[in-house]
mmCIF file of C-alpha atoms (C1' of nucleotides) in Angstrom:
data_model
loop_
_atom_site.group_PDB
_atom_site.id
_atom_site.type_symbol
_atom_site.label_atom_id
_atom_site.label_comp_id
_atom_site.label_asym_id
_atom_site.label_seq_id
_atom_site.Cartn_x
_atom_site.Cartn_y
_atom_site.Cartn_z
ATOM 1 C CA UNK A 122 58.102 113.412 -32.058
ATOM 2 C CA UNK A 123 54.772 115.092 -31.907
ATOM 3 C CA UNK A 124 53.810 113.280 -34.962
ATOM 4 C CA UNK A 125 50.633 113.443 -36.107
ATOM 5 C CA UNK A 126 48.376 110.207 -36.613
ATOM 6 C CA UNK A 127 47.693 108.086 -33.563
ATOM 7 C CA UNK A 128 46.315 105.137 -35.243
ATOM 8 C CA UNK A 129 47.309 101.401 -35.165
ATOM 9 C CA UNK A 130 50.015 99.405 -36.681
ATOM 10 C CA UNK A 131 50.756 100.170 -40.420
ATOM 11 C CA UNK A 132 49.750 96.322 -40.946
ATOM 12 C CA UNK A 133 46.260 97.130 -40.009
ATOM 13 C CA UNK A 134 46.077 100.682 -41.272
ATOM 14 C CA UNK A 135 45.567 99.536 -44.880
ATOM 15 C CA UNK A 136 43.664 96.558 -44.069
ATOM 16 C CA UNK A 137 40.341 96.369 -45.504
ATOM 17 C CA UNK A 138 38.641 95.345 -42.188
ATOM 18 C CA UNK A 139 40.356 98.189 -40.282
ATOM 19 C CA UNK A 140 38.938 100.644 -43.163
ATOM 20 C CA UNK A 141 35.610 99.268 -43.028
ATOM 21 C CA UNK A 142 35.379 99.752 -39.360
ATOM 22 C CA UNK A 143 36.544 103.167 -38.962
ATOM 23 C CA UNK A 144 34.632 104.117 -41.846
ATOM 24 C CA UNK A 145 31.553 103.038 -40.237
ATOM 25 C CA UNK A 146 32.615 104.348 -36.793
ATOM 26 C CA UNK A 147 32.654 108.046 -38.827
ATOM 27 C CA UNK A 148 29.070 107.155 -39.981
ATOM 28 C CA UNK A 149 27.396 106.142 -36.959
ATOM 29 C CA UNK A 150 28.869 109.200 -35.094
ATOM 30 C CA UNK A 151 27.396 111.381 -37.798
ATOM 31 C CA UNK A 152 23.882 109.554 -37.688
ATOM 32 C CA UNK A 153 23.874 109.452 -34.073
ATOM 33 C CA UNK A 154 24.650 112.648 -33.567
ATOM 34 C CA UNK A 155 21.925 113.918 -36.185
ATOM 35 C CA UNK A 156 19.780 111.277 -34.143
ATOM 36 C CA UNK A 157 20.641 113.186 -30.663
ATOM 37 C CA UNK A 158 18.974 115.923 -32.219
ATOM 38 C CA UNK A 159 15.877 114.547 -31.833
ATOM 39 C CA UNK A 160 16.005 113.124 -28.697
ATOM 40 C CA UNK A 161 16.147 109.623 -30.215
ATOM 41 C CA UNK A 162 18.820 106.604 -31.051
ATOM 42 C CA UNK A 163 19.203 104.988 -34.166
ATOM 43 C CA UNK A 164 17.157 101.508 -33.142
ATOM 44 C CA UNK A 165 14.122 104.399 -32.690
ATOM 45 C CA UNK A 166 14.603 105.126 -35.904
ATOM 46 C CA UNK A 167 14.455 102.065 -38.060
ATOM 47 C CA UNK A 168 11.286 101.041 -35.997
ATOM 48 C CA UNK A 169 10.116 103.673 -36.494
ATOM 49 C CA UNK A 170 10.754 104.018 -40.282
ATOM 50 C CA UNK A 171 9.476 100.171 -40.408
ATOM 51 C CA UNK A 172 6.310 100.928 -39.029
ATOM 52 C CA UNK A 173 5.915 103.967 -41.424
ATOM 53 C CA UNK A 174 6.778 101.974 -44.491
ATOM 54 C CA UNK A 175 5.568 98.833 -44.065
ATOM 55 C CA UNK A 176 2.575 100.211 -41.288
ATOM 56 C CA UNK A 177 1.904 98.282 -38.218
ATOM 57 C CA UNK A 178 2.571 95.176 -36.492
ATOM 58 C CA UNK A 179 3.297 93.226 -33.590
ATOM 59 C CA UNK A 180 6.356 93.595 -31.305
ATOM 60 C CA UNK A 181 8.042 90.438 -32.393
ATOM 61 C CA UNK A 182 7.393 91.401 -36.310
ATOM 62 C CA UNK A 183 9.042 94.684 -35.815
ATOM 63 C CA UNK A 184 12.060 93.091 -34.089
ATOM 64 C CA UNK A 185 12.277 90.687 -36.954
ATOM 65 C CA UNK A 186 11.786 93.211 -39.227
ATOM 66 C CA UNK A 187 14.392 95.627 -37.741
ATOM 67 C CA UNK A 188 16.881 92.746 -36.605
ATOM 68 C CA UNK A 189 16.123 93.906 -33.142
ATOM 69 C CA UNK A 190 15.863 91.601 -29.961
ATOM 70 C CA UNK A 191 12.515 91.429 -28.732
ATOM 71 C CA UNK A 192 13.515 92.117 -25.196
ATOM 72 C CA UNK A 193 14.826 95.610 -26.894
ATOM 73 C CA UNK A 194 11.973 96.363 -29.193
ATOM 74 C CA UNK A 195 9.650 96.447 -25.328
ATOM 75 C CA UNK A 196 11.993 99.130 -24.514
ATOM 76 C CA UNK A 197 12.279 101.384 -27.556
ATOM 77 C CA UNK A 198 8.486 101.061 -27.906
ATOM 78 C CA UNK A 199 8.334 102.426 -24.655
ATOM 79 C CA UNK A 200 10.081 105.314 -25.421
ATOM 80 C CA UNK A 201 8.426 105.933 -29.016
ATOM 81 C CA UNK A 202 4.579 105.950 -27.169
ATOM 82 C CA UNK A 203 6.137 107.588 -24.565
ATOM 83 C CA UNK A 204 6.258 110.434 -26.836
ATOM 84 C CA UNK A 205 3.138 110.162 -28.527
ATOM 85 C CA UNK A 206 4.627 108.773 -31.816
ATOM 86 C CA UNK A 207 3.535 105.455 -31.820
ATOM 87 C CA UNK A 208 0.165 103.405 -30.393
ATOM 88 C CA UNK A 209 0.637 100.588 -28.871
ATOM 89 C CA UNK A 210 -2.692 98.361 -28.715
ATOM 90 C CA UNK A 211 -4.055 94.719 -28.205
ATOM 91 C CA UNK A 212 -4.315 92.957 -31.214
ATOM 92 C CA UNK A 213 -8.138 91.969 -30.924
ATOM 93 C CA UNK A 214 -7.104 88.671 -33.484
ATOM 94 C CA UNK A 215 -4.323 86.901 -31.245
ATOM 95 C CA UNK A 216 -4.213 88.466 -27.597
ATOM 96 C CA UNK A 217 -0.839 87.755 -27.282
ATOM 97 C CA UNK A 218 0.335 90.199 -29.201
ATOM 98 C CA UNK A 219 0.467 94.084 -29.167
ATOM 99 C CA UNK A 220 -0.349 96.146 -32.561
ATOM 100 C CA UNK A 221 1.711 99.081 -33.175
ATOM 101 C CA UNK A 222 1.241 101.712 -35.403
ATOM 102 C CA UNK A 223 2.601 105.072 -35.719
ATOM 103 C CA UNK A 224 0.755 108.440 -34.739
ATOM 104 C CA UNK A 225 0.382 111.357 -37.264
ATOM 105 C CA UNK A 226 3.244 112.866 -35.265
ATOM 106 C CA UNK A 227 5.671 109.950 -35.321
ATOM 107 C CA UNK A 228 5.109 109.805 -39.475
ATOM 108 C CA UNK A 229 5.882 113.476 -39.195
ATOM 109 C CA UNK A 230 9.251 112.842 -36.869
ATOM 110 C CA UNK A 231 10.276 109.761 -39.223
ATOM 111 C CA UNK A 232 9.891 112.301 -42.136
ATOM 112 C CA UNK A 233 12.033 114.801 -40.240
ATOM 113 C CA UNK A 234 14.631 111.944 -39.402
ATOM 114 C CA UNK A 235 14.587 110.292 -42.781
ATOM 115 C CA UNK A 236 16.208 113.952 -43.788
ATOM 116 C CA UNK A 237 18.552 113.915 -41.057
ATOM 117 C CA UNK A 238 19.630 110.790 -42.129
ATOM 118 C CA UNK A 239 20.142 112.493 -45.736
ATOM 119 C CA UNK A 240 22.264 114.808 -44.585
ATOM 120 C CA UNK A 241 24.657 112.720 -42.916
ATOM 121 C CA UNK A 242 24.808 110.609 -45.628
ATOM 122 C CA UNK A 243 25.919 113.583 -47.302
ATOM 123 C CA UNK A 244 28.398 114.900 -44.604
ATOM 124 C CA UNK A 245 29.799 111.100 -44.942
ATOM 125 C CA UNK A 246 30.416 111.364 -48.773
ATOM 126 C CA UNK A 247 31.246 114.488 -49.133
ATOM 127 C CA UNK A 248 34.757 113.552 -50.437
ATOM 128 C CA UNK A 249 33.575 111.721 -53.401
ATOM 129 C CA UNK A 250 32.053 111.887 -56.644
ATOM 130 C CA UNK A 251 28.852 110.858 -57.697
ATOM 131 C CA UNK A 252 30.182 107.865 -59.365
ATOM 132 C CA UNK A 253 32.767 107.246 -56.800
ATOM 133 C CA UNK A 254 29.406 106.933 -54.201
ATOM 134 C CA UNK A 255 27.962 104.924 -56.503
ATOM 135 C CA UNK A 256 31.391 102.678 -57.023
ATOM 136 C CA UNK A 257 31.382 102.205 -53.233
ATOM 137 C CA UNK A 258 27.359 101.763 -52.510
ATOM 138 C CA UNK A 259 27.731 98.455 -55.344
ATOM 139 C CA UNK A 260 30.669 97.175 -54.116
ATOM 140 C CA UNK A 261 29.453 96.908 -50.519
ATOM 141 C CA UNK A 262 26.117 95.518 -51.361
ATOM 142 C CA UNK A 263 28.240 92.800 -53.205
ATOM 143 C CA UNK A 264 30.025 92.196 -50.299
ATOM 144 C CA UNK A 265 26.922 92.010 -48.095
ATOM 145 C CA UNK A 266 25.121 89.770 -50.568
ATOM 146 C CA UNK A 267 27.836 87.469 -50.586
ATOM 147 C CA UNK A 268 28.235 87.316 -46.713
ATOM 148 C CA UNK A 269 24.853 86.872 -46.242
ATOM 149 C CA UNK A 270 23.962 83.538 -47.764
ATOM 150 C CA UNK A 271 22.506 82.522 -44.633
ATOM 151 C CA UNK B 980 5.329 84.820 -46.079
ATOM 152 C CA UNK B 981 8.439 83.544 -44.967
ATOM 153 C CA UNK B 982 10.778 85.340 -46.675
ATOM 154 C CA UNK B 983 14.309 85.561 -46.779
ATOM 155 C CA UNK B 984 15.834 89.194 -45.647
ATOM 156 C CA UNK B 985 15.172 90.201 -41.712
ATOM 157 C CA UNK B 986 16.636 93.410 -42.466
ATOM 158 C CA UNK B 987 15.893 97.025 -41.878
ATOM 159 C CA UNK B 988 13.585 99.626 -43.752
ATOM 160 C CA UNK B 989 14.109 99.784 -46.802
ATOM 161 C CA UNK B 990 15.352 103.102 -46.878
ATOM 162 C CA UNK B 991 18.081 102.634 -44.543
ATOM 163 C CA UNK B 992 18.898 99.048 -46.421
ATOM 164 C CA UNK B 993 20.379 101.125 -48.830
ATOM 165 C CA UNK B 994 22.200 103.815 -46.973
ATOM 166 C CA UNK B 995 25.782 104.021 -47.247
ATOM 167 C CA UNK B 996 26.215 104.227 -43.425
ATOM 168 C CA UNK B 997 24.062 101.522 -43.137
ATOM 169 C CA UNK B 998 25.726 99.187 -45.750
ATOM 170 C CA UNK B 999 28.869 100.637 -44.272
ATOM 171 C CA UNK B 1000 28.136 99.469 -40.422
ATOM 172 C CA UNK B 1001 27.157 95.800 -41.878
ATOM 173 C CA UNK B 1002 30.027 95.106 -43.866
ATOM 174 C CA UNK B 1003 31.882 96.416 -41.150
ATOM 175 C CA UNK B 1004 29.832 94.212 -38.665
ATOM 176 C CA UNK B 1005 30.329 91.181 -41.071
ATOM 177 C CA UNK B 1006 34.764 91.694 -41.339
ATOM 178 C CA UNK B 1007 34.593 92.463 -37.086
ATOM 179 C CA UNK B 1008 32.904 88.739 -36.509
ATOM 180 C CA UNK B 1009 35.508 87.030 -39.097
ATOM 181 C CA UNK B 1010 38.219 88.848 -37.064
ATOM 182 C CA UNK B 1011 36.877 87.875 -33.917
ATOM 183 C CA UNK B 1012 36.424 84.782 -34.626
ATOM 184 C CA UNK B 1013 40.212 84.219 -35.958
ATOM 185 C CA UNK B 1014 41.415 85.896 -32.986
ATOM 186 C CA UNK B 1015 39.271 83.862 -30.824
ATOM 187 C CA UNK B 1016 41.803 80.878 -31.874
ATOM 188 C CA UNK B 1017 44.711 82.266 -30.459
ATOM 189 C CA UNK B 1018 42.874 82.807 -27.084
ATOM 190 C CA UNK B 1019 43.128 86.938 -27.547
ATOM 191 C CA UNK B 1020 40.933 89.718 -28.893
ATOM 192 C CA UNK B 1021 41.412 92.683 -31.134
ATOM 193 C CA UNK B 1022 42.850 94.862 -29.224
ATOM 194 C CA UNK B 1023 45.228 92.350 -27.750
ATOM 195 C CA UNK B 1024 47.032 92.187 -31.479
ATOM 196 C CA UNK B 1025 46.245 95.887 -32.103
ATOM 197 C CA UNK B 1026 48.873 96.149 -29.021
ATOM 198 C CA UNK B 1027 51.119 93.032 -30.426
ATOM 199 C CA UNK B 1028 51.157 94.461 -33.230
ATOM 200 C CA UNK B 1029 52.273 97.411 -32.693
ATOM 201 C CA UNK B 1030 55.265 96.198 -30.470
ATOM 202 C CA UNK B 1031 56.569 94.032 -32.810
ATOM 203 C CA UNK B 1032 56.843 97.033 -35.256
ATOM 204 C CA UNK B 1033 58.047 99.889 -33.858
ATOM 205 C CA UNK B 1034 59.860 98.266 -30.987
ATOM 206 C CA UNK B 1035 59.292 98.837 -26.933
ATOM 207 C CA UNK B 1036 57.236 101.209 -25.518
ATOM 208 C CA UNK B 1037 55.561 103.104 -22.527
ATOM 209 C CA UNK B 1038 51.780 101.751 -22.369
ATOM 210 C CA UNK B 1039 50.862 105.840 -22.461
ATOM 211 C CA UNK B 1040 52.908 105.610 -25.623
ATOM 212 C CA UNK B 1041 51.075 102.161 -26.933
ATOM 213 C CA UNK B 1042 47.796 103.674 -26.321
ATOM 214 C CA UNK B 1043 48.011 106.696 -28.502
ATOM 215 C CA UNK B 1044 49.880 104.518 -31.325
ATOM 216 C CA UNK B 1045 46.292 102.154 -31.222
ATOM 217 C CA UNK B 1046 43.987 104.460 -30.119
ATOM 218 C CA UNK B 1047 43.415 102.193 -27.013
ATOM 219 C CA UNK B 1048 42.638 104.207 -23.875
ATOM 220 C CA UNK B 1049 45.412 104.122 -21.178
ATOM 221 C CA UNK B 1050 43.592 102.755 -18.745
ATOM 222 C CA UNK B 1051 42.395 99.544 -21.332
ATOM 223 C CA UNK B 1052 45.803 99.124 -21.946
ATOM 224 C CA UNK B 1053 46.415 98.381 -18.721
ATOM 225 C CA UNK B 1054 44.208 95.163 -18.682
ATOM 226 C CA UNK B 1055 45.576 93.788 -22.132
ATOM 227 C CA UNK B 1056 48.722 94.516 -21.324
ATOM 228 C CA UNK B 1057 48.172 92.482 -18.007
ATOM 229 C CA UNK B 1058 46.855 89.385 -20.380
ATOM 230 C CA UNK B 1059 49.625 89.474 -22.691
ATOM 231 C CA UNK B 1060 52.512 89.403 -19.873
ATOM 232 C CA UNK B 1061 50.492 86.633 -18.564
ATOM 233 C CA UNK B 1062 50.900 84.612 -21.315
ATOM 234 C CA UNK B 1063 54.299 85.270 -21.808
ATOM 235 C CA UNK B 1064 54.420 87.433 -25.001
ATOM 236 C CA UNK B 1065 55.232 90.705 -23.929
ATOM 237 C CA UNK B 1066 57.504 92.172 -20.836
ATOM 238 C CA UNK B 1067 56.565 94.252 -18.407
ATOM 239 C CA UNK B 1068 59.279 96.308 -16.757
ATOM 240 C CA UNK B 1069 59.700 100.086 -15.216
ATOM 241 C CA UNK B 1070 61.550 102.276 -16.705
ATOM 242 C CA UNK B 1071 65.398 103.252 -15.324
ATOM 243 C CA UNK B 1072 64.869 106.699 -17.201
ATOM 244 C CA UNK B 1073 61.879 107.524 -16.059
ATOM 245 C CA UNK B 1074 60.485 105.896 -13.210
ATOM 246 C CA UNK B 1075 56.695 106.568 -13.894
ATOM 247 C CA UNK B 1076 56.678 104.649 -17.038
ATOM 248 C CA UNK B 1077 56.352 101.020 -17.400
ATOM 249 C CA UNK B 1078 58.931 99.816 -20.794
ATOM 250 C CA UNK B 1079 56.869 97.629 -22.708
ATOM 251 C CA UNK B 1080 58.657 94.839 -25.037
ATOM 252 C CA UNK B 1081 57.429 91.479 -27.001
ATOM 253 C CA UNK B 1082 59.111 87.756 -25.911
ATOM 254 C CA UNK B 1083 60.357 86.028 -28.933
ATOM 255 C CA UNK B 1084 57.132 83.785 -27.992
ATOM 256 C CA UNK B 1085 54.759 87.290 -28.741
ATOM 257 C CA UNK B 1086 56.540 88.148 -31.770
ATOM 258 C CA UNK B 1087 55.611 84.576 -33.197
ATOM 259 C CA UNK B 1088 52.491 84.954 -32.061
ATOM 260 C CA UNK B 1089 51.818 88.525 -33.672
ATOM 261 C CA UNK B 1090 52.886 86.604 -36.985
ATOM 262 C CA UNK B 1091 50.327 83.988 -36.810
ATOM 263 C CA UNK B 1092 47.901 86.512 -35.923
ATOM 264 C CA UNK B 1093 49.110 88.556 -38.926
ATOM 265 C CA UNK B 1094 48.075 85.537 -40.619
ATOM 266 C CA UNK B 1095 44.596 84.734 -39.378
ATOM 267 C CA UNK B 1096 43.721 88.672 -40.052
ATOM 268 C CA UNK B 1097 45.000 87.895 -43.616
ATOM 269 C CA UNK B 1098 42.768 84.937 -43.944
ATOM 270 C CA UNK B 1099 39.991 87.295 -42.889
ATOM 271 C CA UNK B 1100 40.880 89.983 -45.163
ATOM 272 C CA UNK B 1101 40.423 86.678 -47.856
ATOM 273 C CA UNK B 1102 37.317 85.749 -46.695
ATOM 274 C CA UNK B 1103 36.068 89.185 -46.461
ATOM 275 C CA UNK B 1104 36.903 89.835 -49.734
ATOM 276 C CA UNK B 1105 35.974 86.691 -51.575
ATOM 277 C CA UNK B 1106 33.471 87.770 -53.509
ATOM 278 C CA UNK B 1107 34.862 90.584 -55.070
ATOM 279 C CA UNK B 1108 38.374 91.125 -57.922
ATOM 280 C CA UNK B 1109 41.646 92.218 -57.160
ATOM 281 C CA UNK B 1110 40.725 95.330 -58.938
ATOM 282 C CA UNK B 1111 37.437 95.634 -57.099
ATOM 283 C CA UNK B 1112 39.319 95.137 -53.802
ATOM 284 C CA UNK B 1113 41.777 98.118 -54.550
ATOM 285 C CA UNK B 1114 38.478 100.485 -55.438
ATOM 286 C CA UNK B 1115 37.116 99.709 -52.250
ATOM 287 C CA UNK B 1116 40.372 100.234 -50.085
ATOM 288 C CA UNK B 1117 41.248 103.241 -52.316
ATOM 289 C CA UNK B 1118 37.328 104.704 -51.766
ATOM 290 C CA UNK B 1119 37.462 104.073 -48.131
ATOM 291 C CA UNK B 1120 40.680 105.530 -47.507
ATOM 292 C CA UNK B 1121 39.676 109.020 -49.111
ATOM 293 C CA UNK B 1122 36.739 108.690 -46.760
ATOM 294 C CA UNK B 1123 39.266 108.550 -43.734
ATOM 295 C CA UNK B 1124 41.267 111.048 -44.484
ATOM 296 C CA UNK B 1125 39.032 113.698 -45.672
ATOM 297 C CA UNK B 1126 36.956 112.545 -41.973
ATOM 298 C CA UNK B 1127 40.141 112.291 -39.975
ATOM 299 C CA UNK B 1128 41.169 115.888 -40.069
ATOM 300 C CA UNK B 1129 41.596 116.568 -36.409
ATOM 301 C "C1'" DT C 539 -11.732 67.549 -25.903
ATOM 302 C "C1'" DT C 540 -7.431 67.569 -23.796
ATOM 303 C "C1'" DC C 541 -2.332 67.775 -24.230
ATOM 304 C "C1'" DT C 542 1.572 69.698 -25.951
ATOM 305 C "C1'" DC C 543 4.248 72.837 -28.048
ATOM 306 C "C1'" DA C 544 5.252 77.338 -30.039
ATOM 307 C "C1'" DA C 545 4.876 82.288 -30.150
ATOM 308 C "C1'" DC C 546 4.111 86.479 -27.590
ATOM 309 C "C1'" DG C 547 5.506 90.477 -24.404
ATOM 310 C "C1'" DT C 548 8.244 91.450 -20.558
ATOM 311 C "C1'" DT C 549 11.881 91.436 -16.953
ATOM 312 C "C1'" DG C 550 16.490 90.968 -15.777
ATOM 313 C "C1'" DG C 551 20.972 90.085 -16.633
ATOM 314 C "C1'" DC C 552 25.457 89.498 -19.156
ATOM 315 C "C1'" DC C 553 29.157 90.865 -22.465
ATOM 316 C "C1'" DC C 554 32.055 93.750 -25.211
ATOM 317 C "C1'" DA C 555 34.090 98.118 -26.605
ATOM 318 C "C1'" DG C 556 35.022 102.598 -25.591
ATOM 319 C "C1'" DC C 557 35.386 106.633 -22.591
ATOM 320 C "C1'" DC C 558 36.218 109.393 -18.472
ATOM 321 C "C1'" DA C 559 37.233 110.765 -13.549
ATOM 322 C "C1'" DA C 560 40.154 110.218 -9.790
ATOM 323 C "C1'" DC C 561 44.185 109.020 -7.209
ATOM 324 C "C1'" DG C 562 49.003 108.705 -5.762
ATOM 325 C "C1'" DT C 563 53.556 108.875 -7.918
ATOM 326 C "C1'" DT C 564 57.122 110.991 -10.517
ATOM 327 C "C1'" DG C 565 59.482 114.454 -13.692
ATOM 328 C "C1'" DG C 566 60.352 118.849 -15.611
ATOM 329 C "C1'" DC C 567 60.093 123.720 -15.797
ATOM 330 C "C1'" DG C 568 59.525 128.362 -14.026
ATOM 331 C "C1'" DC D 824 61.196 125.313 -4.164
ATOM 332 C "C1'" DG D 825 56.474 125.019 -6.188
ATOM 333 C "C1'" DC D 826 53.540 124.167 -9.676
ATOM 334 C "C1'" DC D 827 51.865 121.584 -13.356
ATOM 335 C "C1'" DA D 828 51.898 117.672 -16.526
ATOM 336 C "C1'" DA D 829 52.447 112.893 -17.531
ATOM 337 C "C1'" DC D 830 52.378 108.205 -15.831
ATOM 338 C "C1'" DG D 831 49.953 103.666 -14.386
ATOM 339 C "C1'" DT D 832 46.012 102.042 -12.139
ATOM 340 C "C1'" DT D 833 41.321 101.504 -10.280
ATOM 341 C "C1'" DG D 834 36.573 101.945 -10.789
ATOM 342 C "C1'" DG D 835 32.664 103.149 -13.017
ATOM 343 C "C1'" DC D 836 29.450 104.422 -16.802
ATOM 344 C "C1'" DT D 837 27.459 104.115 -21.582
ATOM 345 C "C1'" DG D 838 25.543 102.030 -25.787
ATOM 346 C "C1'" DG D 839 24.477 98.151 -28.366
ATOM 347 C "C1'" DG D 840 23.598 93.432 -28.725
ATOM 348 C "C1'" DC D 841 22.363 88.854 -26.926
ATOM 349 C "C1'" DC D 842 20.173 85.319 -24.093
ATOM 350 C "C1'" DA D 843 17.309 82.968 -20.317
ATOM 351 C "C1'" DA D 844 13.187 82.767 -17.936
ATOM 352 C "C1'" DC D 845 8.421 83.475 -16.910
ATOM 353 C "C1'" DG D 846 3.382 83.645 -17.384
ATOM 354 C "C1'" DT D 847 -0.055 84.147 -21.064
ATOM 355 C "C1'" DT D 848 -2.203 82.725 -25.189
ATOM 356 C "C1'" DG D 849 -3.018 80.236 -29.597
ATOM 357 C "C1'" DA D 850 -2.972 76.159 -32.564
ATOM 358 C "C1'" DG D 851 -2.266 71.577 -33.964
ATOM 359 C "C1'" DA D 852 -1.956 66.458 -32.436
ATOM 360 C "C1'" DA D 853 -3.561 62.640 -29.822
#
DNA sequence: TTCTCAACGTTGGCCCAGCCAACGTTGGCG
DNA sequence: CGCCAACGTTGGCTGGGCCAACGTTGAGAA
């Protein structure tokens, strides 16, 4: 009886749901491990990939921006200009809000990151083809279109 | 300027992990939400449901068939006897095991809760074909199994 | 102008899922 | 007999997300 797959029911084995999750339970242990590497969590990450993209703004931007609470963007921006990769400043214009920007060092580290988060994307599909990658990227941006309508 | 998408970078936006973890997001709230009819949770019919398919069991032996820890079992185990769908009672056999069993009342439940996840799985699906729907399961199952060798 | 209301950053707290350590109890094997 | 493993249970911690409240500040209405 030391059979070999410990997972749940057969009825939710093959349900889509079920696949989805695990699925993205294997991806977010890949990215957050490739994250750990550099001392930093995934929500670090996309603000600070925001900021490098779309340069800086205010607190309350980024969290909009990021689809992060505000009460958790205070945090995380703590930690980011804690480490020198990210300046956070008065905005002269409306003093109730904070400019951020990154620092030459946090492009550098989202550079780093953004490869990190290459290479898990890689780790993730390493089973398929390029076309089956492609299959599965347009079918689950058709799903997220359609479950988006807000 | 008040445009439509509050999402993430755009390099991420397009990242399988990241389309992954929404669409996985998106099916966990449509569960939830069913569930959240019957009163229960997930894991509640992950436990149900495995009962009412492979018959009685230890909770040590419940947890390993749904991946719940032992010591979560304990507490959804405790809400389920409470509501009368599932027995608790010690084993003759072995008297540090507890025999686990569904009521007639939990079986019928774990069918209507087959249902609701059904309706989700609908729902979840909508917008794409039956064809679609088996590329998808058939993609994310080869992602399992290639990530799921222990 | 003054009043009112909204947005800002920040603190603190809650919830949910999952994981792990520890304990006393019980069974099985050397 | 003695040791070790498995059991159920308690308690606690983590990570991620969400929400309420507060004092400050800006902007539009009366």
């Amino acid at each position: 009886m030391e059979s070999t797959a410990p997972q749940s029911p057969a009825g939710l084995r093959t349900t889509p749901s079920w696949l989805l999750s695990q699925a993205a339970s294997h991806a977010a242990r890949l990215l957050s491990e490739g994250f750990a590497a550099h001392g930093l969590r995934g929500y670090h990450y996309r603000l600070l990939a925001a900021l490098a993209e779309d340069g800086p703004a205010s607190q309350a931007d980024l969290g909009r921006r990021c689809a992060i609470d505000r009460s958790d963007v205070v945090a995380a921006i703590n930690d980011l200009a804690g480490r020198g990769l990210v300046v956070r400043a008065p905005d002269p214009a409306d003093r109730r809000r904070n400019v951020i920007s990154v620092t030459d060092a946090g492009a550098a580290e989202a550079h780093r990151m953004a490869e990190t988060v290459d290479r898990a994307q890689q780790d993730l599909l390493a089973p398929l083809s390029t076309r089956e990658r492609d299959q599965l990227t347009r079918l689950l941006t058709r799903l997220l279109e359609h479950h988006s309508r807000d």
